[in-house]
Coordinates of C-alpha atoms in Angstrom, one line a residue:
X175 CA 0.1 -0.2 0.0
X176 CA 0.9 3.7 -0.9
X177 CA 2.6 5.7 2.2
X178 CA 0.0 8.6 1.9
X179 CA 1.6 10.8 4.7
X180 CA 1.0 14.3 3.9
X181 CA 4.6 15.2 2.7
X182 CA 4.6 12.5 0.1
X183 CA 1.5 13.1 -2.1
X184 CA -0.2 15.8 -3.4
X185 CA -4.0 16.9 -3.3
X186 CA -5.1 17.2 -6.8
X187 CA -8.3 19.0 -8.4
X188 CA -8.8 19.5 -11.9
X189 CA -11.7 21.7 -12.7
X190 CA -13.7 22.5 -15.9
X191 CA -15.9 25.6 -16.2
X192 CA -19.2 23.4 -15.4
X193 CA -17.8 20.4 -13.3
X194 CA -15.1 18.7 -11.0
X195 CA -13.3 16.6 -13.6
X196 CA -11.0 14.6 -11.3
X197 CA -9.7 15.0 -7.7
X198 CA -7.7 12.7 -5.6
X199 CA -4.5 12.1 -4.2
X200 CA -1.3 12.0 -6.6
X201 CA 2.5 11.4 -6.3
X202 CA 3.0 13.6 -9.6
X203 CA 1.2 15.9 -12.0
X204 CA 2.6 16.8 -15.7
X205 CA 1.0 19.5 -17.3
X206 CA 1.9 22.0 -20.3
X207 CA 2.5 25.8 -19.4
X208 CA 3.1 28.2 -21.6
X209 CA 7.1 27.8 -20.7
X210 CA 6.8 24.2 -21.6
X211 CA 5.8 21.0 -19.7
X212 CA 6.1 21.1 -15.9
X213 CA 6.5 18.2 -13.6
X214 CA 4.9 18.5 -10.0
X215 CA 6.1 16.6 -7.4
X216 CA 5.3 16.5 -3.4
X217 CA 6.8 19.6 -1.7
X218 CA 7.1 21.3 -5.0
X219 CA 7.7 25.4 -4.8
X220 CA 4.7 27.6 -5.0
X221 CA 3.5 28.2 -8.7
X222 CA 0.9 29.9 -10.5
X223 CA 1.1 29.7 -14.2
X224 CA -1.0 29.4 -17.4
X225 CA -1.3 26.4 -19.3
X226 CA -2.0 25.7 -23.0
X227 CA -4.2 23.5 -24.7
X228 CA -2.5 19.7 -24.0
X229 CA -2.6 16.7 -21.9
X230 CA -2.3 16.7 -18.0
X231 CA -0.9 13.4 -16.5
X232 CA -1.4 12.2 -13.2
X233 CA 0.3 9.5 -11.3
X234 CA -2.2 8.4 -8.4
X235 CA -1.1 7.4 -5.0
X236 CA -2.4 3.9 -5.9
X237 CA 0.1 3.8 -9.1
X238 CA -2.5 4.7 -11.3
X239 CA -2.1 6.6 -14.3
X240 CA -5.0 9.3 -15.3
X241 CA -4.8 11.1 -18.6
X242 CA -6.8 14.4 -19.3
X243 CA -7.1 16.2 -22.3
X244 CA -7.4 20.2 -21.3
X245 CA -7.8 23.6 -23.1
X246 CA -5.8 27.0 -21.7
X247 CA -6.2 27.9 -18.4
X248 CA -4.2 27.9 -14.9
X249 CA -2.3 25.7 -12.8
X250 CA -1.7 26.8 -9.3
X251 CA 0.5 24.6 -7.2
X252 CA 1.1 25.4 -3.0
X253 CA 1.3 23.2 0.1
X254 CA 1.1 20.1 -1.8
X255 CA -2.2 21.2 -3.4
X256 CA -2.5 21.4 -7.2
X257 CA -5.3 23.0 -8.5
X258 CA -5.9 22.9 -12.5
X259 CA -8.7 25.1 -13.8
X260 CA -9.6 25.0 -17.3
X261 CA -12.5 26.0 -19.5
X262 CA -12.8 22.6 -20.5
X263 CA -11.4 19.2 -19.7
X264 CA -11.9 15.8 -20.0
X265 CA -10.9 12.2 -19.0
X266 CA -9.2 10.3 -21.9
X267 CA -11.7 7.3 -21.2
X268 CA -14.5 9.8 -21.8
X269 CA -13.1 11.3 -25.0
X270 CA -14.6 9.4 -28.4
X271 CA -11.4 8.9 -30.4
X272 CA -13.2 8.5 -33.8
X273 CA -15.0 11.8 -33.3
X274 CA -12.1 13.7 -32.1
X275 CA -10.2 12.7 -35.5
X276 CA -13.3 13.9 -37.2
X277 CA -13.0 17.3 -35.4
X278 CA -9.5 17.3 -36.1
X279 CA -10.3 16.8 -39.9
X280 CA -13.0 19.6 -40.1
X281 CA -11.0 22.1 -37.9
X282 CA -8.0 21.6 -40.4
X283 CA -10.2 22.1 -43.4
X284 CA -11.6 25.3 -41.8
X285 CA -8.5 27.1 -42.8
X286 CA -5.1 27.7 -41.2
X287 CA -5.8 31.5 -41.3
X288 CA -8.7 31.3 -38.9
X289 CA -7.8 31.7 -35.0
X290 CA -11.0 29.8 -33.8
X291 CA -10.0 27.1 -36.3
X292 CA -6.5 26.8 -35.4
X293 CA -8.0 26.5 -31.4
X294 CA -10.1 23.9 -32.7
X295 CA -7.0 21.9 -34.2
X296 CA -5.0 22.2 -31.0
X297 CA -8.2 20.9 -28.8
X298 CA -8.6 17.9 -31.3
X299 CA -5.1 17.1 -31.3
X300 CA -4.8 17.3 -27.2
X301 CA -7.9 15.0 -27.1
X302 CA -6.6 12.4 -29.4
X303 CA -3.1 12.3 -27.5
X304 CA -5.1 12.0 -24.5
X305 CA -6.5 8.8 -25.5
X306 CA -3.6 7.7 -27.1
X307 CA -1.2 8.1 -24.0
X308 CA -3.8 6.3 -21.7
X309 CA -3.8 3.5 -24.2

């Protein structure tokens, strides 16, 4: 059984605008910020950063790996608490891979000079990566 003393684990919350997506104890969280990927371990220095569309990996205290696709948002780390706030977030097991691939093709067809289309491409690519990484 995992040692769940408070200095060995993180309390993590992944929150979308409309719901709590995942909450629990973890030994590591990896997220993509505007500066690149950041790995958070217990006793990490306080951090507040913007995240970009991408994948968040959570290694639970029980040894499981949970993967989520997130839109742009924020990550906050303090006192072994990690909060990831995003407009949209989905756990990999909630994502329909075929639909995500179709969404990606539609977004690519919408045009390279359209900001909304580029955002849709990044979102669809993140959803596909989340499913593939969790497989």
